Amino acid sequence: MTRWLLGILLLLLCGSSIAEFRIWEGSNGTVVEAEFISYKGGMVELIRTDGETIKVPASKLCKKDRDFLEMLEPPKLEIKIEEALEKGKSQACVTLGEGRGIGYANPRMMSVACKAIIVKKSLEPRPRKYEAKLLVIGRDMVWDFLKVLDQNTLSIPQLEEGRQTFNLSGKPVDVIEKGFEGRPIRGQKPWTEYYGSLLLVYDAEGRLIATKESKKGVRERVEKEFGSIERNSDLPASLGSINGWAGRMRWGEYRSNKYDGKYGTVADLSEESLMVYSTHGSLWIYTYPKTLDSDFSISCSLEVLAGRMKVGLLPAEKSQSALGIRLDAGERHEIQIVRKGNNILFTLDGEEVRIDVEDDDFDPEGKLVLGFIGSSSVGKLYELEIK
C-alpha cells in the first residue's frame, strides 16, 4: 500500500515538472524545449530538458514568447494618485428630509482634480504597448450610485530600458463637499460628492497589470456597479448621464413641478426595495443608469401603491418612445424582460405579454435603458436584477 502511494506521488511530481516545460522559439526560427526560471535585465533564464541552464536575450525571442513573458512577469510599476481639493465660496441650498423631519443645509461646493504618476521600476525594456486610465468617481448622494465624473487615458507605445516616469492628469470637476447619509434630499439638481479615484494600467492584450485606488473600497464598488475591470474596456462616462427629452429623469434626479410648485421625491433606497413617488399631475420617467447594449435579461417585482405605472424600455438616445407594461395599483407583480437579437419578450407573473413596436424611433436592437414611468403615482420596486 505504501509503495503504491509513493508511486502515485512520484507520477504527480513528474507530471507537474514536465507540464512546466514548453517550446521556446527564437526570432531566427531556432527552437528549444525548456522551463522558465527568471526574467531579469532583459535576459530570460531557462533550464532545458537535459538539465542545462541557458540565458537568452528577450529581444531574440519570437513575439509569442515575449507575450508569454509579459504574462508571467509584468513590468514593475510604482503608481500613485494625487488629489487636489479646492473649496469654493459659493454654496448650494438643499432641503433634507420630509414632513416633521425636514431640515435645511448649505453644503459648500468644491473642485477636485486628480493626477496619476506611473514610475517604471524594472530596468529591462518592454517593446509593447500599454494603456493607463485615470477615473474620477462621484457618488450620487440621493440614490447612492456611482458616476464617472472624469476619465482620461494615456497610451504608452513601449517601455524603454531603465526607469521612466509617466504623468496622467484629469480636469477639475465640481462636487459637493459632503453628503447627508440616510436623509433624502429634495431639490432640482442631482447632488454628487467625490467618492474617489482609480488608476488602471493594461497591457497590449487588455489585461490589468497594475491598479491604484485613492482610498480602500473604490475598486470594489466600481466593479460592483460597472462590472469587472480585469479586461480593458470603456466605461460609460457616467452611470446617470443618459441623454433624453425634457421629461426624462435620471436615476435619482429631481425635477420641480413648475405648475404647482411641488417636488417629486425619491425615498427609502435599501438593499431590499426602493420606493418612488411622482408629483401630482406631472409625468416623470426614471431611467436606470446602465445602458443595455446587447442581449440582456431583466427581472424585478413592482408594486404600484397609487395611480398607474409603466415599466419598460426606452432608447438611450433622445426619444419619447417607450415599450413596456402598464400596471394599476394593487398587487405586487413579477416582471421579466429578455432581449435576444431583435426579439424582446415581456413576461408578467409568468405569462408572456405581447407588445408591438409602434414607434419608428424605437430600435429593438439599439441601445436601451430600463425605465419606470408614472403620473401622480407611487410605486415600490423589489429585487431588480439585470444580466
Short mmCIF file of C-alpha atoms in Angstrom, two decimals:
data_model
loop_
_atom_site.label_atom_id
_atom_site.label_comp_id
_atom_site.label_asym_id
_atom_site.label_seq_id
_atom_site.Cartn_x
_atom_site.Cartn_y
_atom_site.Cartn_z
CA MET A 1 0.00 0.00 0.00
CA THR A 2 2.81 2.39 0.93
CA ARG A 3 4.67 1.56 -2.32
CA TRP A 4 1.50 2.27 -4.32
CA LEU A 5 1.05 5.68 -2.66
CA LEU A 6 4.70 6.54 -3.28
CA GLY A 7 4.27 5.59 -6.93
CA ILE A 8 1.25 7.86 -7.32
CA LEU A 9 3.13 10.73 -5.63
CA LEU A 10 6.12 10.25 -7.95
CA LEU A 11 3.86 10.36 -11.01
CA LEU A 12 2.24 13.58 -9.80
CA LEU A 13 5.60 15.21 -9.15
CA CYS A 14 6.96 14.18 -12.54
CA GLY A 15 3.78 15.27 -14.28
CA SER A 16 3.94 18.66 -12.58
CA SER A 17 7.56 19.16 -13.63
CA ILE A 18 7.05 18.06 -17.24
CA ALA A 19 3.95 20.25 -17.56
CA GLU A 20 6.09 23.34 -16.95
CA PHE A 21 8.33 22.72 -19.99
CA ARG A 22 7.37 24.45 -23.23
CA ILE A 23 8.79 25.11 -26.67
CA TRP A 24 10.65 28.43 -26.95
CA GLU A 25 11.33 29.89 -30.39
CA GLY A 26 13.93 32.44 -31.39
CA SER A 27 13.29 35.23 -33.86
CA ASN A 28 15.61 33.35 -36.30
CA GLY A 29 13.49 30.18 -36.12
CA THR A 30 15.59 28.10 -33.68
CA VAL A 31 13.62 26.21 -31.03
CA VAL A 32 14.39 24.71 -27.61
CA GLU A 33 12.26 22.86 -25.07
CA ALA A 34 12.88 24.39 -21.66
CA GLU A 35 11.34 25.52 -18.37
CA PHE A 36 11.16 29.19 -17.40
CA ILE A 37 13.32 30.22 -14.41
CA SER A 38 13.52 34.02 -14.34
CA TYR A 39 13.50 37.22 -16.38
CA LYS A 40 15.93 39.94 -15.29
CA GLY A 41 17.81 42.71 -17.05
CA GLY A 42 16.35 41.77 -20.42
CA MET A 43 17.68 38.18 -20.13
CA VAL A 44 15.48 35.09 -19.85
CA GLU A 45 16.89 32.21 -17.82
CA LEU A 46 15.71 28.75 -18.90
CA ILE A 47 16.52 25.17 -17.95
CA ARG A 48 16.48 22.62 -20.77
CA THR A 49 15.15 19.06 -20.51
CA ASP A 50 18.74 17.78 -20.15
CA GLY A 51 19.23 19.98 -17.06
CA GLU A 52 21.45 22.61 -18.69
CA THR A 53 20.70 26.25 -17.76
CA ILE A 54 20.80 28.81 -20.54
CA LYS A 55 20.22 32.58 -20.78
CA VAL A 56 18.59 34.14 -23.83
CA PRO A 57 18.01 37.86 -24.59
CA ALA A 58 14.27 38.51 -24.56
CA SER A 59 14.71 40.60 -27.72
CA LYS A 60 15.87 37.45 -29.56
CA LEU A 61 12.63 35.57 -28.86
CA CYS A 62 9.58 35.47 -31.11
CA LYS A 63 6.57 37.67 -30.33
CA LYS A 64 4.57 34.76 -28.89
CA ASP A 65 7.27 34.06 -26.31
CA ARG A 66 7.68 37.73 -25.45
CA ASP A 67 3.93 37.89 -24.80
CA PHE A 68 4.28 34.79 -22.61
CA LEU A 69 6.99 36.54 -20.57
CA GLU A 70 4.78 39.57 -20.17
CA MET A 71 2.00 37.39 -18.78
CA LEU A 72 4.40 35.73 -16.31
CA GLU A 73 6.12 38.86 -15.10
CA PRO A 74 4.58 42.23 -15.98
CA PRO A 75 6.85 45.25 -15.56
CA LYS A 76 7.37 46.50 -12.02
CA LEU A 77 5.46 49.76 -11.69
CA GLU A 78 5.18 52.19 -8.81
CA ILE A 79 1.95 54.13 -9.13
CA LYS A 80 0.22 56.75 -7.03
CA ILE A 81 -2.68 59.21 -7.21
CA GLU A 82 -2.55 62.83 -6.13
CA GLU A 83 -5.78 64.66 -5.28
CA ALA A 84 -6.15 68.45 -5.35
CA LEU A 85 -9.26 69.62 -3.49
CA GLU A 86 -10.28 73.27 -3.66
CA LYS A 87 -13.25 74.54 -1.69
CA GLY A 88 -15.41 77.07 -3.46
CA LYS A 89 -17.04 80.15 -1.98
CA SER A 90 -20.46 79.54 -3.44
CA GLN A 91 -22.89 77.40 -1.50
CA ALA A 92 -25.86 75.36 -2.63
CA CYS A 93 -29.05 75.12 -0.58
CA VAL A 94 -30.57 71.68 -0.20
CA THR A 95 -33.66 70.50 1.68
CA LEU A 96 -33.28 67.42 3.85
CA GLY A 97 -35.97 65.01 4.95
CA GLU A 98 -39.72 65.01 4.72
CA GLY A 99 -42.59 66.17 6.95
CA ARG A 100 -41.64 66.94 10.53
CA GLY A 101 -38.11 65.73 9.92
CA ILE A 102 -37.44 68.40 7.31
CA GLY A 103 -34.27 70.45 7.60
CA TYR A 104 -32.04 72.69 5.54
CA ALA A 105 -28.32 72.79 4.91
CA ASN A 106 -25.83 74.81 2.89
CA PRO A 107 -23.02 72.44 1.91
CA ARG A 108 -20.08 74.11 0.22
CA MET A 109 -19.25 73.29 -3.38
CA MET A 110 -15.71 72.15 -4.14
CA SER A 111 -13.46 71.31 -7.08
CA VAL A 112 -11.50 68.06 -7.39
CA ALA A 113 -8.58 67.49 -9.78
CA CYS A 114 -6.67 64.20 -9.81
CA LYS A 115 -3.25 63.29 -11.16
CA ALA A 116 -1.65 59.86 -11.58
CA ILE A 117 2.09 59.18 -11.54
CA ILE A 118 3.44 55.93 -13.01
CA VAL A 119 7.10 55.03 -12.44
CA LYS A 120 8.71 52.07 -14.23
CA LYS A 121 10.98 50.43 -11.64
CA SER A 122 12.22 47.39 -13.58
CA LEU A 123 15.21 48.07 -15.82
CA GLU A 124 14.52 45.76 -18.77
CA PRO A 125 12.79 47.25 -21.83
CA ARG A 126 9.31 46.14 -22.82
CA PRO A 127 8.71 46.79 -26.55
CA ARG A 128 4.92 46.52 -26.23
CA LYS A 129 2.00 48.91 -25.89
CA TYR A 130 0.42 49.82 -22.56
CA GLU A 131 -2.55 51.95 -21.62
CA ALA A 132 -3.28 53.79 -18.36
CA LYS A 133 -6.71 55.06 -17.32
CA LEU A 134 -7.50 57.53 -14.56
CA LEU A 135 -11.12 57.52 -13.37
CA VAL A 136 -12.55 60.19 -11.08
CA ILE A 137 -15.61 58.74 -9.33
CA GLY A 138 -18.52 60.62 -7.81
CA ARG A 139 -21.39 59.32 -5.69
CA ASP A 140 -24.98 60.42 -6.10
CA MET A 141 -25.99 61.44 -2.59
CA VAL A 142 -29.65 60.60 -3.10
CA TRP A 143 -29.58 57.19 -4.71
CA ASP A 144 -26.08 56.12 -3.73
CA PHE A 145 -24.92 55.10 -7.21
CA LEU A 146 -21.55 55.98 -8.71
CA LYS A 147 -20.79 58.28 -11.64
CA VAL A 148 -17.59 58.55 -13.65
CA LEU A 149 -17.07 62.30 -13.42
CA ASP A 150 -13.83 62.33 -15.44
CA GLN A 151 -12.00 59.66 -17.44
CA ASN A 152 -8.57 60.18 -19.02
CA THR A 153 -6.35 57.78 -20.95
CA LEU A 154 -2.60 57.66 -21.57
CA SER A 155 -1.22 55.47 -24.37
CA ILE A 156 2.38 54.24 -23.88
CA PRO A 157 3.90 52.90 -27.15
CA GLN A 158 6.59 50.93 -25.30
CA LEU A 159 8.74 50.92 -22.16
CA GLU A 160 12.36 51.84 -22.74
CA GLU A 161 15.37 50.39 -20.94
CA GLY A 162 15.89 51.90 -17.48
CA ARG A 163 13.47 53.85 -15.33
CA GLN A 164 10.72 56.02 -16.77
CA THR A 165 8.04 58.27 -15.32
CA PHE A 166 4.62 58.99 -16.83
CA ASN A 167 2.02 61.52 -15.70
CA LEU A 168 -1.71 61.43 -16.35
CA SER A 169 -3.85 64.39 -15.28
CA GLY A 170 -7.59 64.92 -15.24
CA LYS A 171 -9.63 68.08 -15.48
CA PRO A 172 -11.20 69.66 -12.37
CA VAL A 173 -14.76 68.56 -11.61
CA ASP A 174 -17.28 70.28 -9.33
CA VAL A 175 -18.81 68.28 -6.50
CA ILE A 176 -20.49 68.94 -3.17
CA GLU A 177 -18.34 69.00 -0.05
CA LYS A 178 -20.11 66.27 1.90
CA GLY A 179 -23.12 64.01 1.78
CA PHE A 180 -26.00 63.52 4.20
CA GLU A 181 -26.20 59.82 4.83
CA GLY A 182 -29.66 58.35 5.35
CA ARG A 183 -31.62 61.55 4.73
CA PRO A 184 -33.50 62.14 1.47
CA ILE A 185 -32.57 65.35 -0.33
CA ARG A 186 -35.00 67.47 -2.32
CA GLY A 187 -34.02 69.94 -4.97
CA GLN A 188 -33.61 70.48 -8.70
CA LYS A 189 -30.02 69.26 -9.06
CA PRO A 190 -28.51 65.75 -8.83
CA TRP A 191 -26.14 66.35 -5.90
CA THR A 192 -22.87 64.50 -6.26
CA GLU A 193 -19.98 64.13 -3.84
CA TYR A 194 -16.42 62.99 -4.58
CA TYR A 195 -16.09 59.25 -3.92
CA GLY A 196 -12.52 58.56 -5.01
CA SER A 197 -10.20 57.90 -7.95
CA LEU A 198 -8.98 54.76 -9.64
CA LEU A 199 -5.87 54.24 -11.80
CA LEU A 200 -5.77 51.22 -14.13
CA VAL A 201 -2.82 50.03 -16.26
CA TYR A 202 -3.40 47.48 -19.04
CA ASP A 203 -1.01 45.59 -21.31
CA ALA A 204 -1.32 45.14 -25.09
CA GLU A 205 -3.73 42.20 -24.64
CA GLY A 206 -6.02 44.26 -22.44
CA ARG A 207 -5.04 42.54 -19.18
CA LEU A 208 -4.97 44.59 -15.99
CA ILE A 209 -1.36 44.57 -14.70
CA ALA A 210 -1.48 47.36 -12.10
CA THR A 211 -4.11 49.32 -10.21
CA LYS A 212 -4.25 52.00 -7.55
CA GLU A 213 -7.22 53.43 -5.67
CA SER A 214 -7.25 56.72 -3.80
CA LYS A 215 -8.93 55.02 -0.85
CA LYS A 216 -9.81 51.48 0.10
CA GLY A 217 -13.01 50.17 -1.41
CA VAL A 218 -13.17 52.30 -4.57
CA ARG A 219 -12.28 49.43 -6.91
CA GLU A 220 -14.69 47.03 -5.21
CA ARG A 221 -17.57 49.50 -5.51
CA VAL A 222 -16.74 50.35 -9.14
CA GLU A 223 -16.71 46.67 -10.12
CA LYS A 224 -19.98 46.08 -8.29
CA GLU A 225 -21.77 48.72 -10.37
CA PHE A 226 -19.84 48.72 -13.68
CA GLY A 227 -18.63 45.12 -13.84
CA SER A 228 -15.13 43.63 -13.81
CA ILE A 229 -12.20 45.87 -14.75
CA GLU A 230 -9.76 42.98 -15.25
CA ARG A 231 -10.05 43.46 -19.03
CA ASN A 232 -9.65 46.80 -20.77
CA SER A 233 -13.00 48.23 -21.85
CA ASP A 234 -14.60 51.67 -21.94
CA LEU A 235 -16.82 52.55 -19.02
CA PRO A 236 -19.79 54.84 -19.65
CA ALA A 237 -18.89 58.47 -18.98
CA SER A 238 -21.48 58.49 -16.22
CA LEU A 239 -23.98 55.99 -14.98
CA GLY A 240 -26.51 58.79 -14.73
CA SER A 241 -25.77 60.74 -17.91
CA ILE A 242 -28.33 59.31 -20.32
CA ASN A 243 -29.45 61.97 -22.76
CA GLY A 244 -33.20 62.25 -23.18
CA TRP A 245 -36.09 64.58 -23.71
CA ALA A 246 -37.11 67.19 -21.12
CA GLY A 247 -39.46 64.80 -19.33
CA ARG A 248 -36.74 62.16 -18.81
CA MET A 249 -35.33 61.99 -15.30
CA ARG A 250 -32.01 60.49 -14.41
CA TRP A 251 -31.93 57.73 -11.82
CA GLY A 252 -32.25 59.62 -8.57
CA GLU A 253 -32.62 63.11 -10.09
CA TYR A 254 -35.35 65.52 -9.06
CA ARG A 255 -37.32 67.97 -11.15
CA SER A 256 -39.62 70.59 -9.69
CA ASN A 257 -43.17 70.86 -10.97
CA LYS A 258 -43.28 74.40 -12.31
CA TYR A 259 -47.09 74.32 -12.43
CA ASP A 260 -47.89 73.70 -8.76
CA GLY A 261 -44.53 74.33 -7.08
CA LYS A 262 -44.32 70.85 -5.53
CA TYR A 263 -41.46 68.42 -5.82
CA GLY A 264 -41.20 64.82 -6.86
CA THR A 265 -39.45 62.63 -4.33
CA VAL A 266 -37.34 59.53 -4.36
CA ALA A 267 -37.20 57.99 -0.90
CA ASP A 268 -36.11 54.90 1.02
CA LEU A 269 -33.40 53.19 -1.01
CA SER A 270 -32.32 49.92 0.56
CA GLU A 271 -30.98 46.54 -0.47
CA GLU A 272 -34.48 45.08 -0.40
CA SER A 273 -36.52 47.68 -2.22
CA LEU A 274 -36.80 51.26 -3.35
CA MET A 275 -39.85 53.48 -3.40
CA VAL A 276 -40.55 56.17 -5.97
CA TYR A 277 -43.13 58.96 -5.80
CA SER A 278 -44.24 61.31 -8.54
CA THR A 279 -45.52 64.86 -8.24
CA HIS A 280 -49.21 65.46 -8.58
CA GLY A 281 -50.20 65.75 -12.23
CA SER A 282 -46.69 65.69 -13.73
CA LEU A 283 -45.25 62.97 -15.94
CA TRP A 284 -41.90 61.56 -14.86
CA ILE A 285 -39.58 58.87 -16.14
CA TYR A 286 -36.86 57.29 -14.03
CA THR A 287 -34.26 55.55 -16.16
CA TYR A 288 -31.88 53.01 -14.66
CA PRO A 289 -28.33 54.33 -15.26
CA LYS A 290 -26.77 51.36 -17.01
CA THR A 291 -27.17 51.24 -20.81
CA LEU A 292 -28.28 47.90 -22.28
CA ASP A 293 -26.09 47.44 -25.35
CA SER A 294 -26.52 43.74 -26.19
CA ASP A 295 -28.70 40.78 -25.20
CA PHE A 296 -29.98 41.03 -21.63
CA SER A 297 -32.36 39.61 -19.05
CA ILE A 298 -34.16 41.83 -16.53
CA SER A 299 -36.21 40.59 -13.61
CA CYS A 300 -37.89 42.55 -10.81
CA SER A 301 -41.02 42.84 -8.69
CA LEU A 302 -43.11 46.00 -8.85
CA GLU A 303 -45.94 47.02 -6.55
CA VAL A 304 -47.97 50.06 -7.61
CA LEU A 305 -49.37 51.68 -4.48
CA ALA A 306 -51.23 54.56 -6.14
CA GLY A 307 -52.01 55.65 -9.68
CA ARG A 308 -50.65 53.80 -12.73
CA MET A 309 -47.08 52.99 -13.69
CA LYS A 310 -45.40 51.70 -16.81
CA VAL A 311 -42.22 49.63 -16.67
CA GLY A 312 -40.34 49.02 -19.89
CA LEU A 313 -37.58 50.01 -22.26
CA LEU A 314 -36.60 53.35 -23.80
CA PRO A 315 -33.91 54.22 -26.35
CA ALA A 316 -30.79 55.53 -24.63
CA GLU A 317 -30.63 58.42 -27.10
CA LYS A 318 -33.14 61.26 -27.28
CA SER A 319 -36.61 59.87 -27.82
CA GLN A 320 -40.11 59.85 -26.32
CA SER A 321 -40.88 56.27 -27.35
CA ALA A 322 -41.25 53.55 -24.73
CA LEU A 323 -42.05 49.84 -24.91
CA GLY A 324 -43.46 48.35 -21.74
CA ILE A 325 -46.23 47.06 -19.47
CA ARG A 326 -48.76 49.32 -17.72
CA LEU A 327 -49.75 48.35 -14.19
CA ASP A 328 -52.58 49.64 -12.00
CA ALA A 329 -52.43 49.99 -8.23
CA GLY A 330 -52.95 46.70 -6.47
CA GLU A 331 -50.96 43.53 -6.17
CA ARG A 332 -47.22 43.03 -6.44
CA HIS A 333 -46.24 41.73 -9.90
CA GLU A 334 -43.27 39.70 -11.13
CA ILE A 335 -41.80 41.15 -14.34
CA GLN A 336 -39.20 39.76 -16.72
CA ILE A 337 -37.85 41.40 -19.87
CA VAL A 338 -35.50 39.45 -22.16
CA ARG A 339 -33.81 40.55 -25.41
CA LYS A 340 -32.24 38.14 -27.88
CA GLY A 341 -31.19 39.85 -31.08
CA ASN A 342 -34.14 41.94 -32.30
CA ASN A 343 -36.67 39.95 -30.28
CA ILE A 344 -37.89 41.42 -26.95
CA LEU A 345 -40.04 39.26 -24.69
CA PHE A 346 -42.10 40.63 -21.77
CA THR A 347 -43.39 38.26 -19.09
CA LEU A 348 -45.85 39.32 -16.38
CA ASP A 349 -46.43 36.96 -13.44
CA GLY A 350 -45.12 34.03 -15.52
CA GLU A 351 -47.25 34.71 -18.61
CA GLU A 352 -45.96 36.16 -21.88
CA VAL A 353 -47.29 39.59 -22.80
CA ARG A 354 -47.28 40.56 -26.47
CA ILE A 355 -46.25 44.19 -27.06
CA ASP A 356 -45.89 45.51 -30.60
CA VAL A 357 -43.38 48.20 -31.52
CA GLU A 358 -45.42 51.10 -32.90
CA ASP A 359 -42.89 53.95 -32.82
CA ASP A 360 -40.35 54.23 -35.67
CA ASP A 361 -37.87 55.79 -33.20
CA PHE A 362 -37.70 52.56 -31.20
CA ASP A 363 -34.95 50.20 -32.40
CA PRO A 364 -35.26 46.75 -30.73
CA GLU A 365 -31.57 46.07 -31.43
CA GLY A 366 -30.31 49.51 -30.34
CA LYS A 367 -29.01 50.84 -27.03
CA LEU A 368 -31.80 50.83 -24.46
CA VAL A 369 -32.42 51.75 -20.83
CA LEU A 370 -34.86 50.38 -18.29
CA GLY A 371 -37.48 52.98 -17.39
CA PHE A 372 -40.24 53.49 -14.84
CA ILE A 373 -42.92 55.93 -15.97
CA GLY A 374 -45.77 57.42 -14.00
CA SER A 375 -48.00 60.38 -13.23
CA SER A 376 -49.47 61.00 -9.77
CA SER A 377 -48.11 57.57 -8.92
CA VAL A 378 -46.38 55.76 -6.10
CA GLY A 379 -44.55 52.52 -6.69
CA LYS A 380 -42.26 50.15 -4.86
CA LEU A 381 -39.61 48.14 -6.70
CA TYR A 382 -38.07 44.94 -5.35
CA GLU A 383 -35.22 42.61 -6.32
CA LEU A 384 -34.10 44.32 -9.51
CA GLU A 385 -31.59 42.14 -11.35
CA ILE A 386 -30.04 42.83 -14.76
CA LYS A 387 -27.87 40.26 -16.53
#
